[in-house]
Amino acid sequence: MATTRSAHTVWEGSLTEGSGTVTFDSSGIGEQAVSWPSRAEQANGKTSPEELIAAAHSSCFSMALSHGLTGAGTPPTRLTTSADVTFQPGTGITGIHLTVEGEVPGLDEAAFTSAAEDAKANCPVSQALSGTTITLSAKLA
């Protein structure tokens, strides 16, 4: 069964002078302010498309890695994943770096790294972002 999740943005004004609000429709978790300066300079309490991509990617990757590890008979106790999405004004998104630290009883570093590489390649968000260079650092806690 397919699912669809939705959000919407209302933007007012020009790119550099204007601002907008992103609303998370499916979850109802609220709204977040967004502006060009929050994207291209300092966040100043506002989000950006890149931060939203980072949130989506880190959570999707964690789910994929957990699923892969569990399927291999070594379910994780904990996975802590961060995603750093780099944005260059005038160029766009230039890369995404995933960093994961895992607590996985009975698994060695090489097997964890292999599972993490598989999750990086196969999580749905990684696949959707396949036009972007995605790198990974993985280690056991």
PDB file of C-alpha atoms in Angstrom:
ATOM      1  CA  MET A   1       0.000   0.000   0.000  1.00  0.00           C
ATOM      2  CA  ALA A   2       1.520   3.321  -1.074  1.00  0.00           C
ATOM      3  CA  THR A   3       1.499   6.335   1.205  1.00  0.00           C
ATOM      4  CA  THR A   4       1.740   9.999   0.381  1.00  0.00           C
ATOM      5  CA  ARG A   5       3.000  12.644   2.779  1.00  0.00           C
ATOM      6  CA  SER A   6       2.419  16.329   2.195  1.00  0.00           C
ATOM      7  CA  ALA A   7       3.774  19.708   3.167  1.00  0.00           C
ATOM      8  CA  HIS A   8       3.217  23.122   1.690  1.00  0.00           C
ATOM      9  CA  THR A   9       4.985  26.464   1.642  1.00  0.00           C
ATOM     10  CA  VAL A  10       3.566  29.955   1.395  1.00  0.00           C
ATOM     11  CA  TRP A  11       6.183  32.425   0.144  1.00  0.00           C
ATOM     12  CA  GLU A  12       5.751  36.197   0.117  1.00  0.00           C
ATOM     13  CA  GLY A  13       8.053  38.628  -1.661  1.00  0.00           C
ATOM     14  CA  SER A  14      11.215  38.335  -3.705  1.00  0.00           C
ATOM     15  CA  LEU A  15      13.846  35.661  -3.170  1.00  0.00           C
ATOM     16  CA  THR A  16      16.278  37.787  -1.191  1.00  0.00           C
ATOM     17  CA  GLU A  17      13.819  40.090   0.591  1.00  0.00           C
ATOM     18  CA  GLY A  18      10.902  37.707   1.082  1.00  0.00           C
ATOM     19  CA  SER A  19      10.196  34.840   3.421  1.00  0.00           C
ATOM     20  CA  GLY A  20       7.939  31.858   3.756  1.00  0.00           C
ATOM     21  CA  THR A  21       6.394  29.323   6.044  1.00  0.00           C
ATOM     22  CA  VAL A  22       6.637  25.562   5.536  1.00  0.00           C
ATOM     23  CA  THR A  23       3.671  23.655   6.983  1.00  0.00           C
ATOM     24  CA  PHE A  24       3.861  19.925   7.687  1.00  0.00           C
ATOM     25  CA  ASP A  25       0.395  18.873   6.563  1.00  0.00           C
ATOM     26  CA  SER A  26       0.499  15.092   6.995  1.00  0.00           C
ATOM     27  CA  SER A  27       1.856  14.997  10.516  1.00  0.00           C
ATOM     28  CA  GLY A  28       0.423  18.276  11.739  1.00  0.00           C
ATOM     29  CA  ILE A  29       3.653  18.926  13.654  1.00  0.00           C
ATOM     30  CA  GLY A  30       3.537  22.592  12.840  1.00  0.00           C
ATOM     31  CA  GLU A  31       5.100  25.274  10.741  1.00  0.00           C
ATOM     32  CA  GLN A  32       8.652  26.454  10.212  1.00  0.00           C
ATOM     33  CA  ALA A  33       9.838  29.796   8.885  1.00  0.00           C
ATOM     34  CA  VAL A  34      12.167  29.808   5.868  1.00  0.00           C
ATOM     35  CA  SER A  35      14.041  32.597   4.089  1.00  0.00           C
ATOM     36  CA  TRP A  36      16.914  33.082   1.660  1.00  0.00           C
ATOM     37  CA  PRO A  37      19.284  34.339   4.388  1.00  0.00           C
ATOM     38  CA  SER A  38      18.436  31.273   6.523  1.00  0.00           C
ATOM     39  CA  ARG A  39      19.357  29.111   3.535  1.00  0.00           C
ATOM     40  CA  ALA A  40      22.437  30.891   2.194  1.00  0.00           C
ATOM     41  CA  GLU A  41      23.874  32.467   5.359  1.00  0.00           C
ATOM     42  CA  GLN A  42      22.981  31.826   9.021  1.00  0.00           C
ATOM     43  CA  ALA A  43      19.918  29.835  10.097  1.00  0.00           C
ATOM     44  CA  ASN A  44      18.841  32.403  12.707  1.00  0.00           C
ATOM     45  CA  GLY A  45      16.063  30.161  13.996  1.00  0.00           C
ATOM     46  CA  LYS A  46      14.651  29.356  10.561  1.00  0.00           C
ATOM     47  CA  THR A  47      14.871  26.200   8.500  1.00  0.00           C
ATOM     48  CA  SER A  48      15.924  25.605   4.891  1.00  0.00           C
ATOM     49  CA  PRO A  49      15.214  23.048   2.188  1.00  0.00           C
ATOM     50  CA  GLU A  50      18.633  21.540   2.938  1.00  0.00           C
ATOM     51  CA  GLU A  51      17.832  21.075   6.637  1.00  0.00           C
ATOM     52  CA  LEU A  52      14.553  19.413   5.690  1.00  0.00           C
ATOM     53  CA  ILE A  53      16.427  17.104   3.300  1.00  0.00           C
ATOM     54  CA  ALA A  54      18.937  16.327   6.070  1.00  0.00           C
ATOM     55  CA  ALA A  55      16.102  15.379   8.435  1.00  0.00           C
ATOM     56  CA  ALA A  56      14.488  13.158   5.820  1.00  0.00           C
ATOM     57  CA  HIS A  57      17.764  11.514   4.855  1.00  0.00           C
ATOM     58  CA  SER A  58      19.019  10.823   8.377  1.00  0.00           C
ATOM     59  CA  SER A  59      15.725   9.246   9.423  1.00  0.00           C
ATOM     60  CA  CYS A  60      15.297   7.179   6.243  1.00  0.00           C
ATOM     61  CA  PHE A  61      18.896   5.949   6.389  1.00  0.00           C
ATOM     62  CA  SER A  62      18.486   4.962  10.059  1.00  0.00           C
ATOM     63  CA  MET A  63      15.350   2.969   9.249  1.00  0.00           C
ATOM     64  CA  ALA A  64      17.041   1.212   6.320  1.00  0.00           C
ATOM     65  CA  LEU A  65      20.132   0.375   8.374  1.00  0.00           C
ATOM     66  CA  SER A  66      18.050  -0.911  11.284  1.00  0.00           C
ATOM     67  CA  HIS A  67      16.035  -3.084   8.896  1.00  0.00           C
ATOM     68  CA  GLY A  68      19.151  -4.487   7.237  1.00  0.00           C
ATOM     69  CA  LEU A  69      20.893  -5.235  10.527  1.00  0.00           C
ATOM     70  CA  THR A  70      17.788  -6.875  11.971  1.00  0.00           C
ATOM     71  CA  GLY A  71      17.340  -8.974   8.828  1.00  0.00           C
ATOM     72  CA  ALA A  72      20.941 -10.157   9.193  1.00  0.00           C
ATOM     73  CA  GLY A  73      20.240 -11.306  12.761  1.00  0.00           C
ATOM     74  CA  THR A  74      22.051  -8.431  14.507  1.00  0.00           C
ATOM     75  CA  PRO A  75      19.403  -5.886  15.494  1.00  0.00           C
ATOM     76  CA  PRO A  76      20.840  -2.565  16.657  1.00  0.00           C
ATOM     77  CA  THR A  77      20.393  -1.272  20.175  1.00  0.00           C
ATOM     78  CA  ARG A  78      20.868   2.300  18.955  1.00  0.00           C
ATOM     79  CA  LEU A  79      21.771   4.156  15.762  1.00  0.00           C
ATOM     80  CA  THR A  80      22.662   7.845  15.826  1.00  0.00           C
ATOM     81  CA  THR A  81      22.731   9.345  12.349  1.00  0.00           C
ATOM     82  CA  SER A  82      23.414  12.875  11.183  1.00  0.00           C
ATOM     83  CA  ALA A  83      23.145  14.183   7.644  1.00  0.00           C
ATOM     84  CA  ASP A  84      25.024  17.279   6.509  1.00  0.00           C
ATOM     85  CA  VAL A  85      23.642  18.764   3.295  1.00  0.00           C
ATOM     86  CA  THR A  86      25.950  21.327   1.681  1.00  0.00           C
ATOM     87  CA  PHE A  87      24.376  24.160  -0.318  1.00  0.00           C
ATOM     88  CA  GLN A  88      26.380  26.535  -2.503  1.00  0.00           C
ATOM     89  CA  PRO A  89      24.425  29.595  -3.670  1.00  0.00           C
ATOM     90  CA  GLY A  90      24.492  29.758  -7.451  1.00  0.00           C
ATOM     91  CA  THR A  91      25.363  26.061  -7.717  1.00  0.00           C
ATOM     92  CA  GLY A  92      22.885  24.202  -5.513  1.00  0.00           C
ATOM     93  CA  ILE A  93      23.312  21.154  -3.306  1.00  0.00           C
ATOM     94  CA  THR A  94      26.885  19.968  -3.723  1.00  0.00           C
ATOM     95  CA  GLY A  95      26.850  16.933  -1.456  1.00  0.00           C
ATOM     96  CA  ILE A  96      25.416  15.067   1.489  1.00  0.00           C
ATOM     97  CA  HIS A  97      27.502  13.444   4.194  1.00  0.00           C
ATOM     98  CA  LEU A  98      25.943  10.826   6.459  1.00  0.00           C
ATOM     99  CA  THR A  99      27.570  10.003   9.784  1.00  0.00           C
ATOM    100  CA  VAL A 100      26.322   7.037  11.783  1.00  0.00           C
ATOM    101  CA  GLU A 101      27.392   5.577  15.096  1.00  0.00           C
ATOM    102  CA  GLY A 102      25.837   2.283  16.075  1.00  0.00           C
ATOM    103  CA  GLU A 103      25.452   0.076  19.088  1.00  0.00           C
ATOM    104  CA  VAL A 104      25.039  -3.387  17.594  1.00  0.00           C
ATOM    105  CA  PRO A 105      25.801  -6.354  19.851  1.00  0.00           C
ATOM    106  CA  GLY A 106      27.683  -9.152  18.124  1.00  0.00           C
ATOM    107  CA  LEU A 107      28.735  -7.131  15.080  1.00  0.00           C
ATOM    108  CA  ASP A 108      32.261  -6.094  14.114  1.00  0.00           C
ATOM    109  CA  GLU A 109      33.282  -2.780  12.545  1.00  0.00           C
ATOM    110  CA  ALA A 110      33.654  -4.176   9.011  1.00  0.00           C
ATOM    111  CA  ALA A 111      30.185  -5.753   9.018  1.00  0.00           C
ATOM    112  CA  PHE A 112      28.669  -2.560  10.403  1.00  0.00           C
ATOM    113  CA  THR A 113      30.344  -0.441   7.726  1.00  0.00           C
ATOM    114  CA  SER A 114      29.153  -2.835   5.024  1.00  0.00           C
ATOM    115  CA  ALA A 115      25.575  -2.697   6.316  1.00  0.00           C
ATOM    116  CA  ALA A 116      25.754   1.097   6.495  1.00  0.00           C
ATOM    117  CA  GLU A 117      27.019   1.319   2.892  1.00  0.00           C
ATOM    118  CA  ASP A 118      24.134  -0.898   1.785  1.00  0.00           C
ATOM    119  CA  ALA A 119      21.623   1.326   3.624  1.00  0.00           C
ATOM    120  CA  LYS A 120      23.197   4.431   2.063  1.00  0.00           C
ATOM    121  CA  ALA A 121      22.773   2.976  -1.425  1.00  0.00           C
ATOM    122  CA  ASN A 122      19.297   1.573  -0.924  1.00  0.00           C
ATOM    123  CA  CYS A 123      17.274   3.799   1.392  1.00  0.00           C
ATOM    124  CA  PRO A 124      14.476   5.481  -0.573  1.00  0.00           C
ATOM    125  CA  VAL A 125      15.723   9.001   0.172  1.00  0.00           C
ATOM    126  CA  SER A 126      19.252   8.136  -1.032  1.00  0.00           C
ATOM    127  CA  GLN A 127      17.718   6.751  -4.193  1.00  0.00           C
ATOM    128  CA  ALA A 128      15.625   9.908  -4.679  1.00  0.00           C
ATOM    129  CA  LEU A 129      18.783  11.991  -4.237  1.00  0.00           C
ATOM    130  CA  SER A 130      20.950   9.834  -6.500  1.00  0.00           C
ATOM    131  CA  GLY A 131      21.990  12.858  -8.578  1.00  0.00           C
ATOM    132  CA  THR A 132      23.906  14.146  -5.559  1.00  0.00           C
ATOM    133  CA  THR A 133      27.201  12.854  -4.176  1.00  0.00           C
ATOM    134  CA  ILE A 134      26.453  11.034  -0.906  1.00  0.00           C
ATOM    135  CA  THR A 135      29.337  10.077   1.380  1.00  0.00           C
ATOM    136  CA  LEU A 136      29.325   8.088   4.611  1.00  0.00           C
ATOM    137  CA  SER A 137      31.259   7.722   7.849  1.00  0.00           C
ATOM    138  CA  ALA A 138      30.230   4.725   9.953  1.00  0.00           C
ATOM    139  CA  LYS A 139      31.539   3.374  13.245  1.00  0.00           C
ATOM    140  CA  LEU A 140      30.459   1.316  16.192  1.00  0.00           C
ATOM    141  CA  ALA A 141      30.105   3.013  19.534  1.00  0.00           C
TER     142      ALA A 141
END
